Amino acid sequence: MSALHDISYRRDIDGLRAVAVLSVVLYHAFPAGKLKGGFIGVDIFFVISGFLITGILLRELQAGNFSIARFYCRRALRIFPALIAVLVACLGVGWLALFSDEYAQIGKHVAGSAAFVVNLLLWQEVGYFDVSSTLKPLLHLWSLGIEEQFYIVWPVFLWLAWRIRLSFLKLSIAVALLSLASCVYFTFTNPALAFYAPPTRFWELMAGGILAYCFTKGILPDDKQRDAFSIAGLVLIVVGLLVVKKYYAFPGAWALLPVAGAVLLITAGPAAVINRTVLSNRVAVWFGLISYPLYLWHWPILAFLRIGKADGTYREIAWEARALAVLAAIALAWATYQLIEKPIRYGGKKRIWLPTLSASIVALFVAGAGVYALRGIPSRIELSPASSDVLFTSYPHPLTNEACSTVYPELTGAWSCLLSKERPADIAIIGDSHAHQYYQSLASKLPDLSVLNTSTPDCLPLSGNASCEKVAEQTLAFLKSNSSIKTVVLAGYYSVLAAGMKYENVEGQRVAADHTAEQRERFEASGNKLLTGLIAQGKRVIVLGDIPDMIFRPRDCVAFDNPFMASLRGSLNAKSIDACSIPEPEFRQRVQAFDSSLSAILSNHPEAIKFDPRPLFCDGTFCKAYKEPHFLYWNSDHLTIEGADLVIDALLGAVKILAPSEPAKNATEKSS
């Protein structure tokens, strides 16, 4: 690591920054457009960052004035000013316009962003009941977290390699390949980890760092190769932008397209054909200069627009509004660059700015953590009806408890494992999340019995999805091996299960897609097999019908008492509390085919008891999500505690939990 060459400022790299940021911004604003892979702009940023910063560090090592403290001071002056402005703006707008759960989440993400660990928080949040990513105003800062975590270890790595004269090139290539291999592996086995975890992303920054080392050592293509490198790099990036889609296995091997493309373009140098004609033009360079604040501003603006709409999706945001949002982000980015970034980075007075910026970041961390700890400060807003508070807390039904994992260690890895007493179960409720929501009510109303719930979303209790056969077999085997379980309650989102977990969005909420003849056949076969197996085991089987699925979120029925705050939310008040419902005839027609499949299964098993909860929610005209004084639904198809209690009270009133020797009675007529 000696005889290093200089890496001077390059206009074409600012132009490459413009390609990266505009790809991301246009993709986020117009996801149905041509740039299906616009999100790969972040991967281009990683390469650029690794290249530029590694070049600076290598020069300092060569000059003998390397200082980790000075490196972090430079990073603070570069990263903190614009970041502080955006975080303050998000907290301020959130105070005025967000419900308590939304504000608590943004407080958590502000704290995570100030500590540069928001990627780890987002990774932790991934799950069945996670909020849509489009409704998280600081989601995009995951990439900043990855970068800063990389720069905790990278300068130390460079310094050690320099001091003990290691082969930097060989060692860094080996580590980068290991990181890439882990990225590809986890993309298929644990996609959230592959996307958010630092080790699976470090290879992208290291690619830029390795390239910087090659530059400083003069390992470069000759003049005849530069244009070919430049054109090939552009082709790879364009292919990535047009071909890669969000549902592909990404990052994985697909991330090689933008990374390799960026490496080739930077390698080609400023005199190469694409670099000098496309990337070095004045417009591209201008966007490159404001790329960091533009990246910071664009996503919160779009996210707040989406939060303010009834269904939280793009469909209710006109393209004109999104275009204005992009223009607003560009204007804010320019103002941030001119009025905040440049004076702080280049205006001197660093002895004043550094402690001020550091104190501001700490203050934002404390403020964000405080907002999260105070659960979004519900007292800032007044909502009607008063019982709406339940809609802005976390999902009210826990997934696991210690008693279950103690008594049934074989269920420890299950999605849901709940047991009301630390002894073998007497009754089990089996299914998906639509079964799991009843556990607390069933357990509290049967205090003398041991109640078990084990649930598997997308598969149980019956399914039109062939991949669920193994889950059903394992469940049957578990119940057979546990003779203490005399009664089995089956519950599930039958329509979506029958459709093989294929669903459509209606006003932003999921409802089952039409199921094919093949799916219907598979659904009925799986149901007949499960019921036959349970009855053969001597189990008493209660089939709990499904609740109506609403095509709106119950929070759409909540009103702000403050008219100003209501106006900020746009059309969120889509329904009055009196109209917090769906037409029953339309619902019945929508699920008729799925009901027919379930009825066909039950007709083959007269021993099974059927209980229909729909009459508890529907009056012949409407199916209601709210009945004075309580909300019955927590989201469009899951119940609150009060809603679950309503169903279980009616079930236990219609179906006595009998001893195995006592005769059972069909409860269909009584429930309706």
XYZ file of C-alpha atoms in Angstrom:
672
model
C 0.000 0.000 0.000
C 2.594 2.502 -1.139
C 3.167 4.875 -4.080
C -0.465 5.988 -4.217
C -1.820 8.142 -7.025
C -4.175 11.076 -6.417
C -7.935 10.886 -7.039
C -9.147 14.365 -7.990
C -12.673 15.751 -8.181
C -14.688 14.313 -11.055
C -17.796 15.931 -12.509
C -18.898 12.607 -13.969
C -19.200 11.091 -10.500
C -21.592 13.858 -9.519
C -23.456 12.982 -12.711
C -23.556 9.335 -11.617
C -24.976 10.515 -8.296
C -27.729 12.231 -10.301
C -28.552 8.966 -12.091
C -28.750 7.215 -8.724
C -30.940 9.741 -6.932
C -33.299 10.470 -9.837
C -33.815 6.732 -10.376
C -34.881 6.320 -6.760
C -37.050 9.451 -6.675
C -38.887 8.698 -9.920
C -39.441 5.082 -8.914
C -40.875 6.069 -5.543
C -43.109 8.745 -7.063
C -44.241 6.738 -10.097
C -43.867 3.030 -9.260
C -46.071 2.028 -12.186
C -43.732 3.792 -14.644
C -40.951 2.391 -16.804
C -38.258 2.458 -14.106
C -39.374 -0.751 -12.387
C -35.912 -1.128 -10.874
C -35.389 2.491 -9.843
C -34.588 1.372 -6.299
C -31.177 0.115 -7.507
C -30.048 3.733 -7.334
C -29.211 3.088 -3.680
C -26.741 0.394 -4.714
C -25.063 2.885 -7.069
C -24.762 5.311 -4.150
C -23.040 2.617 -2.081
C -20.349 2.118 -4.746
C -19.769 5.879 -5.132
C -19.500 6.352 -1.373
C -17.051 3.484 -0.961
C -14.909 4.792 -3.814
C -14.682 8.424 -2.716
C -14.221 7.892 0.999
C -11.716 5.059 0.619
C -9.701 7.260 -1.743
C -9.520 10.013 0.886
C -8.487 7.585 3.620
C -5.776 5.988 1.458
C -4.290 9.386 0.645
C -4.200 10.281 4.332
C -2.506 6.996 5.187
C 0.101 7.645 2.495
C 0.665 11.192 3.757
C 0.962 10.015 7.350
C -1.830 12.250 8.667
C -4.582 9.641 9.008
C -6.946 10.328 11.934
C -10.109 8.426 12.743
C -11.333 11.361 14.840
C -10.893 13.756 11.924
C -12.624 11.272 9.621
C -15.719 11.212 11.859
C -15.709 15.000 12.151
C -15.816 15.218 8.353
C -18.649 12.681 8.257
C -20.597 14.710 10.808
C -20.216 17.912 8.786
C -21.310 16.044 5.649
C -24.201 13.969 7.044
C -25.667 15.805 10.030
C -26.904 19.177 8.679
C -29.421 17.970 6.078
C -30.371 14.964 8.212
C -31.190 17.183 11.198
C -33.410 19.401 9.016
C -35.390 16.421 7.711
C -35.795 14.759 11.122
C -36.996 18.002 12.718
C -39.478 18.498 9.868
C -40.840 14.957 10.260
C -41.326 15.363 14.002
C -43.022 18.724 13.463
C -45.416 17.600 10.731
C -46.069 14.390 12.623
C -47.071 16.332 15.727
C -49.776 18.076 13.716
C -51.038 15.288 11.465
C -50.327 11.791 12.811
C -52.351 9.427 14.949
C -50.640 8.245 18.110
C -49.389 4.911 16.730
C -48.047 6.639 13.620
C -46.330 9.315 15.687
C -44.869 6.724 18.054
C -43.397 4.883 15.090
C -41.923 8.026 13.570
C -40.444 8.882 17.001
C -38.827 5.455 17.083
C -37.445 5.945 13.582
C -36.168 9.455 14.360
C -34.250 8.022 17.323
C -32.973 5.165 15.165
C -31.942 7.553 12.385
C -30.108 9.833 14.825
C -28.224 6.788 16.111
C -27.767 5.427 12.543
C -29.427 2.099 13.379
C -32.807 2.604 11.703
C -32.054 -0.267 9.294
C -31.851 -2.598 12.300
C -35.174 -1.279 13.656
C -36.857 -1.760 10.282
C -35.472 -5.283 10.093
C -36.903 -5.969 13.550
C -40.327 -4.637 12.502
C -40.770 -6.930 9.524
C -43.663 -9.265 10.276
C -47.239 -10.275 9.598
C -48.812 -7.172 11.158
C -46.130 -4.683 10.122
C -47.251 -1.329 8.771
C -46.918 -0.967 4.992
C -43.464 0.300 4.056
C -45.062 3.091 1.995
C -46.406 4.616 5.220
C -43.041 4.962 7.004
C -41.663 8.466 6.331
C -38.112 7.546 7.375
C -37.923 4.121 5.741
C -35.349 5.331 3.211
C -32.803 6.064 5.925
C -32.024 2.340 6.178
C -29.326 2.985 3.571
C -27.732 5.737 5.664
C -27.620 3.306 8.586
C -25.798 0.730 6.432
C -23.266 3.339 5.302
C -22.458 4.649 8.758
C -22.167 1.138 10.196
C -19.738 0.334 7.377
C -17.661 3.400 8.219
C -17.329 2.274 11.822
C -15.235 -0.718 10.719
C -13.780 0.291 7.346
C -11.298 2.993 8.467
C -9.985 0.650 11.165
C -9.649 -2.132 8.576
C -7.662 0.164 6.274
C -5.429 1.384 9.091
C -4.630 -2.149 10.254
C -3.899 -3.313 6.712
C -1.554 -0.347 6.300
C 0.222 -0.772 9.636
C 0.920 -4.500 9.434
C 1.421 -4.483 5.651
C -1.344 -6.918 4.764
C -2.313 -7.517 1.169
C -5.223 -5.083 1.164
C -6.440 -6.135 -2.275
C -6.529 -9.873 -1.583
C -8.002 -9.507 1.889
C -10.685 -7.003 0.902
C -11.706 -9.042 -2.154
C -12.041 -12.134 0.048
C -14.212 -10.275 2.603
C -16.313 -8.684 -0.152
C -16.939 -12.072 -1.779
C -17.955 -13.499 1.586
C -20.375 -10.592 2.070
C -21.787 -11.103 -1.435
C -22.221 -14.832 -0.848
C -24.107 -14.164 2.392
C -26.273 -11.621 0.552
C -27.236 -14.147 -2.130
C -27.869 -16.900 0.419
C -30.005 -14.845 2.796
C -31.968 -13.236 -0.048
C -33.584 -16.658 -0.488
C -33.625 -17.840 3.125
C -34.226 -14.597 5.072
C -35.000 -11.687 2.701
C -35.413 -9.091 5.471
C -31.960 -9.895 6.849
C -30.433 -9.771 3.357
C -31.960 -6.348 2.749
C -31.321 -4.609 6.075
C -28.352 -6.352 7.733
C -24.961 -4.609 7.350
C -22.819 -7.692 6.549
C -24.970 -8.609 3.528
C -24.633 -5.092 2.075
C -21.009 -4.231 2.884
C -19.749 -5.805 -0.349
C -21.363 -2.982 -2.348
C -19.412 -0.295 -0.491
C -16.294 -2.468 -0.557
C -16.564 -2.702 -4.353
C -16.086 1.066 -4.443
C -13.289 0.847 -1.887
C -11.407 -1.817 -3.848
C -11.798 0.296 -6.979
C -10.329 3.310 -5.135
C -7.296 1.208 -4.173
C -6.845 0.141 -7.794
C -6.969 3.807 -8.831
C -4.405 4.861 -6.269
C -2.122 2.040 -7.405
C -2.580 2.942 -11.083
C -4.372 -0.323 -11.910
C -6.537 1.172 -14.675
C -7.780 0.281 -18.169
C -5.842 1.724 -21.096
C -7.281 4.475 -23.259
C -8.685 2.020 -25.826
C -10.744 0.237 -23.163
C -12.239 3.292 -21.465
C -15.125 3.883 -23.882
C -16.039 0.181 -23.781
C -16.067 0.253 -19.971
C -18.209 3.400 -20.027
C -20.801 1.996 -22.447
C -20.920 -1.384 -20.670
C -21.431 0.328 -17.324
C -24.343 2.384 -18.640
C -25.903 -0.686 -20.264
C -25.765 -2.651 -16.995
C -27.419 0.175 -15.056
C -30.118 0.716 -17.696
C -30.863 -3.017 -17.793
C -31.144 -2.988 -14.001
C -33.505 0.008 -14.057
C -35.784 -1.530 -16.696
C -35.644 -5.235 -15.820
C -35.256 -5.668 -12.046
C -38.584 -5.542 -10.182
C -39.358 -5.186 -6.498
C -40.660 -8.751 -6.212
C -37.448 -10.224 -7.630
C -35.021 -11.893 -5.217
C -33.280 -8.628 -4.351
C -30.596 -7.696 -3.432
C -29.008 -11.103 -4.106
C -27.253 -11.573 -7.434
C -29.468 -8.924 -9.069
C -27.556 -6.238 -7.148
C -24.511 -7.082 -9.262
C -26.091 -5.153 -12.158
C -25.991 -1.666 -10.556
C -22.796 -2.379 -8.614
C -20.893 -3.643 -11.656
C -22.354 -0.845 -13.781
C -21.220 1.830 -11.322
C -17.756 0.241 -11.010
C -17.314 0.205 -14.799
C -18.438 3.820 -15.206
C -16.138 5.080 -12.455
C -13.277 2.968 -13.823
C -13.767 4.389 -17.325
C -12.756 7.839 -16.098
C -13.988 11.341 -16.927
C -12.736 11.257 -20.543
C -14.763 8.164 -21.547
C -17.627 8.713 -23.954
C -20.602 8.316 -21.574
C -18.835 10.031 -18.689
C -17.931 13.177 -20.612
C -21.124 13.501 -22.703
C -23.864 12.291 -20.364
C -22.621 12.324 -16.794
C -20.611 15.544 -16.943
C -23.302 17.818 -18.365
C -24.359 20.763 -16.197
C -27.843 19.445 -15.341
C -26.530 16.058 -14.222
C -23.799 17.659 -12.110
C -26.342 20.023 -10.501
C -28.575 17.126 -9.487
C -25.496 15.305 -8.241
C -24.600 18.187 -5.953
C -28.066 18.164 -4.326
C -28.428 14.355 -4.450
C -28.026 13.790 -0.704
C -30.670 16.284 0.495
C -32.926 15.286 -2.427
C -32.743 11.669 -1.299
C -33.515 12.722 2.273
C -36.526 14.917 1.402
C -38.350 13.030 -1.342
C -39.546 10.001 0.616
C -41.027 11.769 3.679
C -43.045 14.054 1.391
C -44.477 11.101 -0.535
C -45.067 9.089 2.641
C -46.968 11.910 4.344
C -49.112 12.250 1.217
C -49.944 8.551 1.386
C -50.604 8.611 5.130
C -53.152 11.341 4.525
C -55.241 9.170 2.232
C -57.964 6.744 3.159
C -56.324 3.577 1.855
C -52.667 4.518 2.236
C -51.824 3.654 -1.371
C -50.679 5.432 -4.502
C -54.010 5.003 -6.276
C -55.644 7.893 -4.407
C -52.737 10.250 -5.092
C -53.054 11.831 -8.522
C -49.919 11.816 -10.654
C -50.046 15.603 -10.662
C -49.801 15.607 -6.858
C -46.863 13.230 -6.984
C -45.169 15.365 -9.613
C -45.604 18.408 -7.366
C -44.172 16.374 -4.482
C -41.058 15.640 -6.556
C -40.701 19.335 -7.456
C -41.109 20.271 -3.786
C -38.391 17.774 -2.835
C -36.051 19.260 -5.460
C -36.733 22.787 -4.178
C -36.135 21.757 -0.577
C -32.968 19.898 -1.577
C -31.588 22.985 -3.351
C -32.463 25.211 -0.376
C -30.908 22.728 2.047
C -27.733 22.551 -0.032
C -27.404 26.319 -0.406
C -28.558 27.507 3.003
C -27.520 24.661 5.318
C -24.972 22.279 3.797
C -22.597 24.717 2.065
C -22.318 27.269 4.908
C -21.630 24.526 7.446
C -19.244 22.388 5.374
C -17.291 25.144 3.686
C -17.936 28.271 5.741
C -15.452 27.744 8.549
C -16.361 27.914 12.252
C -16.080 24.140 12.521
C -15.300 24.449 16.229
C -18.795 25.875 16.661
C -20.636 23.712 14.157
C -19.328 20.312 15.254
C -20.519 20.473 18.886
C -23.751 22.164 17.789
C -24.525 19.465 15.234
C -23.562 16.691 17.651
C -25.777 18.136 20.383
C -28.639 18.456 17.882
C -28.346 14.804 16.860
C -28.350 13.737 20.512
C -31.373 15.970 21.181
C -33.225 14.385 18.250
C -32.419 10.933 19.569
C -33.834 11.872 22.979
C -36.900 13.535 21.430
C -37.645 10.581 19.165
C -37.161 8.066 21.964
C -39.419 10.177 24.183
C -42.196 10.274 21.578
C -41.939 6.492 21.214
C -41.857 5.899 24.981
C -44.925 8.113 25.420
C -46.742 6.077 22.745
C -47.063 8.945 20.331
C -48.367 11.396 22.961
C -52.103 10.694 22.446
C -53.010 13.823 24.448
C -51.903 16.021 21.506
C -55.037 15.119 19.566
C -58.712 14.608 20.331
C -60.512 11.850 18.468
C -64.108 10.700 18.161
C -65.383 8.253 19.240
C -63.497 7.941 22.518
C -63.052 4.167 22.120
C -60.944 4.717 18.984
C -57.770 4.590 21.109
C -57.694 0.813 20.619
C -57.032 1.314 16.906
C -53.795 3.178 17.540
C -52.081 0.703 19.807
C -50.110 -2.351 18.750
C -51.963 -5.457 17.618
C -53.910 -6.495 20.734
C -53.400 -10.261 20.442
C -49.986 -11.607 21.586
C -48.383 -14.367 19.561
C -46.507 -16.451 22.144
C -46.203 -17.109 25.856
C -43.852 -19.025 28.125
C -46.388 -21.651 29.191
C -46.775 -22.882 25.635
C -43.062 -23.198 24.911
C -42.570 -24.954 28.263
C -45.323 -27.545 27.866
C -44.982 -27.907 24.094
C -41.328 -27.248 23.167
C -42.019 -28.724 19.725
C -44.202 -25.650 19.020
C -41.558 -23.114 20.039
C -40.840 -22.156 16.432
C -44.506 -21.849 15.474
C -45.872 -18.475 14.370
C -48.314 -18.578 17.300
C -47.866 -20.656 20.447
C -50.180 -19.772 23.356
C -51.318 -21.871 26.329
C -53.542 -20.658 29.140
C -52.231 -23.042 31.830
C -48.887 -24.684 32.363
C -50.288 -28.159 31.755
C -51.404 -30.144 28.700
C -54.247 -28.570 26.782
C -57.897 -29.639 26.976
C -58.993 -27.611 23.972
C -57.040 -26.290 20.989
C -57.911 -23.543 18.542
C -56.122 -24.161 15.272
C -55.857 -22.019 12.169
C -54.304 -18.828 10.874
C -54.387 -15.315 12.345
C -58.202 -15.459 12.247
C -57.999 -18.298 14.785
C -55.242 -16.758 16.857
C -57.343 -13.624 17.494
C -59.804 -15.669 19.591
C -57.287 -17.212 22.008
C -57.411 -14.579 24.749
C -61.207 -14.535 24.819
C -61.501 -18.319 24.807
C -58.898 -18.684 27.553
C -60.461 -16.032 29.805
C -63.968 -17.473 29.434
C -62.875 -21.070 30.090
C -60.826 -20.507 33.266
C -60.952 -24.150 34.340
C -59.624 -25.516 31.063
C -56.183 -25.379 29.496
C -56.589 -23.667 26.123
C -53.979 -23.951 23.369
C -53.564 -21.917 20.201
C -51.107 -22.727 17.453
C -51.565 -20.901 14.189
C -49.870 -20.731 10.808
C -50.789 -17.809 8.530
C -51.599 -18.699 4.924
C -52.012 -22.419 5.614
C -54.332 -23.497 8.430
C -56.932 -24.763 8.953
C -57.743 -25.584 5.292
C -55.927 -24.387 2.207
C -56.026 -24.248 -1.563
C -52.246 -23.932 -1.513
C -50.331 -27.158 -2.209
C -47.341 -25.984 -0.161
C -49.484 -26.208 3.007
C -49.981 -29.979 2.922
C -46.944 -30.562 5.135
C -48.214 -28.081 7.751
C -51.599 -29.852 7.868
C -49.907 -33.236 8.288
C -47.719 -31.927 11.112
C -50.764 -30.459 12.839
C -52.691 -33.732 12.609
C -49.694 -35.612 13.984
C -49.350 -33.154 16.874
C -53.032 -33.452 17.822
C -52.908 -37.246 17.584
C -49.924 -37.402 19.923
C -51.684 -35.192 22.500
C -54.688 -37.164 23.706
C -55.504 -34.598 26.416
C -56.889 -32.338 23.651
C -60.515 -33.415 23.375
C -61.941 -30.450 21.463
C -60.480 -28.738 18.406
C -61.819 -25.396 17.186
C -60.947 -24.614 13.569
C -61.001 -21.002 12.377
C -59.450 -19.175 9.461
C -59.657 -16.633 6.680
C -61.452 -19.226 4.571
C -61.973 -17.149 1.434
C -58.316 -16.194 1.052
C -57.204 -19.695 2.075
C -59.509 -21.198 -0.554
C -58.001 -18.884 -3.173
C -54.533 -20.219 -2.379
C -53.624 -16.999 -0.519
C -54.173 -14.990 -3.692
C -55.959 -11.757 -3.019
C -56.826 -8.446 -4.592
C -56.818 -4.943 -3.175
C -60.194 -3.291 -2.843
C -59.782 0.285 -1.611
C -56.378 -0.728 -0.320
C -57.568 -3.727 1.719
C -57.108 -7.380 0.838
C -59.992 -9.558 -0.274
C -59.789 -13.001 -1.826
C -59.189 -13.267 -5.546
C -61.363 -15.611 -7.590
C -60.211 -19.162 -7.018
C -59.713 -21.591 -9.856
C -61.294 -25.023 -10.143
C -57.910 -26.485 -9.187
C -57.731 -24.370 -6.034
C -61.303 -25.255 -5.109
C -60.529 -28.953 -5.526
C -57.375 -28.658 -3.427
C -59.151 -26.623 -0.725
C -61.978 -29.155 -0.406
C -59.529 -32.076 -0.455
C -57.438 -30.523 2.309
C -60.557 -29.815 4.383
C -61.929 -33.324 4.022
C -58.549 -34.824 4.900
C -58.168 -32.673 8.016
C -61.696 -33.252 9.328
C -61.523 -36.974 8.591
C -58.261 -37.211 10.490
C -59.508 -35.255 13.511
C -62.762 -37.199 13.780
C -60.868 -40.475 13.440
C -58.746 -39.395 16.405
C -61.932 -39.007 18.461
C -61.638 -35.219 18.621
C -64.716 -33.049 18.920
C -64.465 -30.586 16.053
C -66.010 -27.110 16.012
C -65.691 -25.240 12.725
C -65.888 -21.534 13.484
C -67.012 -19.654 10.385
C -65.176 -16.530 9.358
C -66.095 -12.924 10.073
C -66.921 -10.459 7.276
C -63.812 -8.815 5.875
C -64.244 -5.075 5.597
C -62.894 -3.164 2.609
C -61.700 -0.268 4.737
C -59.621 0.335 7.827
C -61.675 1.040 10.971
C -59.531 4.095 11.610
C -61.167 5.575 8.481
C -64.231 6.062 10.711
C -62.323 8.133 13.292
C -62.664 11.904 13.249
C -60.260 14.609 14.406
C -62.077 17.055 16.639
C -59.644 19.752 15.477
C -60.684 20.887 11.949
C -57.138 22.015 11.096
C -55.710 18.582 11.881
C -58.549 16.933 9.983
C -57.692 18.986 6.889
C -54.045 17.851 7.094
C -55.201 14.258 6.945
C -56.950 14.862 3.647
C -59.562 12.216 2.933
C -58.764 9.895 5.816
C -62.221 10.430 7.320
C -63.691 8.322 4.563
C -66.665 7.166 6.651
C -68.754 8.576 9.446
C -68.988 6.433 12.559
C -72.616 5.657 11.675
C -71.536 4.348 8.282
C -68.597 2.292 9.541
C -69.785 -0.764 7.640
C -70.086 -2.574 4.315
C -73.310 -3.643 2.528
C -74.104 -7.208 3.544
C -75.584 -8.315 0.174
C -72.400 -7.242 -1.624
C -70.266 -9.070 0.924
C -72.358 -12.245 0.650
C -72.086 -12.195 -3.127
C -68.331 -11.663 -2.949
C -67.747 -14.733 -0.766
C -70.487 -16.963 -2.164
C -68.138 -19.287 -4.052
C -65.876 -19.724 -1.019
C -68.860 -20.383 1.272
C -69.991 -23.031 -1.185
C -66.637 -24.810 -0.933
C -66.721 -24.777 2.882
C -70.309 -26.045 2.903
C -69.310 -28.875 0.583
C -66.631 -29.937 3.051
C -68.924 -29.766 6.072
C -71.660 -31.753 4.309
C -69.267 -34.712 4.287
C -68.712 -34.456 8.052
C -72.008 -34.105 9.915
C -70.157 -34.863 13.158
C -68.428 -31.482 12.977
C -70.198 -28.561 14.657
C -70.546 -25.392 12.556
C -70.864 -21.974 14.182
C -71.476 -18.898 12.037
C -70.404 -15.564 13.636
C -71.586 -13.334 10.793
C -75.014 -12.574 12.303
C -73.177 -10.939 15.198
C -71.792 -8.316 12.797
C -74.432 -8.183 10.067
C -78.111 -7.184 10.310
C -79.262 -8.134 6.821
C -78.395 -4.734 5.408
C -74.905 -3.887 6.678
C -71.945 -5.654 8.308
C -70.520 -3.283 10.922
C -67.015 -2.661 12.208
C -68.307 -0.492 15.061
C -71.163 -1.032 17.495
C -71.672 1.509 20.223
C -69.496 1.951 22.242
C -66.748 -0.284 20.794
C -64.838 -0.878 17.614
C -65.155 -4.577 16.810
C -62.382 -4.569 14.200
C -58.719 -3.600 14.642
C -58.008 -3.602 10.916
C -60.005 -4.668 7.874
C -60.139 -8.367 8.769
C -58.922 -8.809 12.382
C -60.936 -8.190 15.535
C -60.300 -6.124 18.621
C -60.585 -7.774 22.049
C -64.225 -6.606 22.200
C -64.937 -8.093 18.784
C -63.356 -11.406 19.718
C -65.271 -11.454 23.021
C -68.509 -10.950 21.097
C -67.841 -14.053 19.000
C -66.635 -16.277 21.847
C -69.535 -15.309 24.137
C -71.965 -16.292 21.393
C -70.046 -19.494 20.624
C -70.032 -20.630 24.250
C -73.705 -19.727 24.556
C -74.554 -21.893 21.563
C -72.057 -24.723 22.033
C -71.434 -26.110 25.476
C -67.865 -27.341 25.841
C -68.872 -30.921 26.531
C -67.017 -33.844 27.994
C -66.127 -36.391 25.288
C -68.859 -38.786 26.418
C -71.629 -36.209 26.172
C -73.607 -35.762 22.938
C -72.786 -32.762 20.742
C -75.294 -30.514 19.046
C -74.970 -28.530 15.820
C -74.998 -24.838 16.627
C -75.673 -23.385 13.202
C -79.325 -22.647 13.752
C -78.875 -21.250 17.241
C -76.123 -18.829 16.155
C -78.252 -17.408 13.383
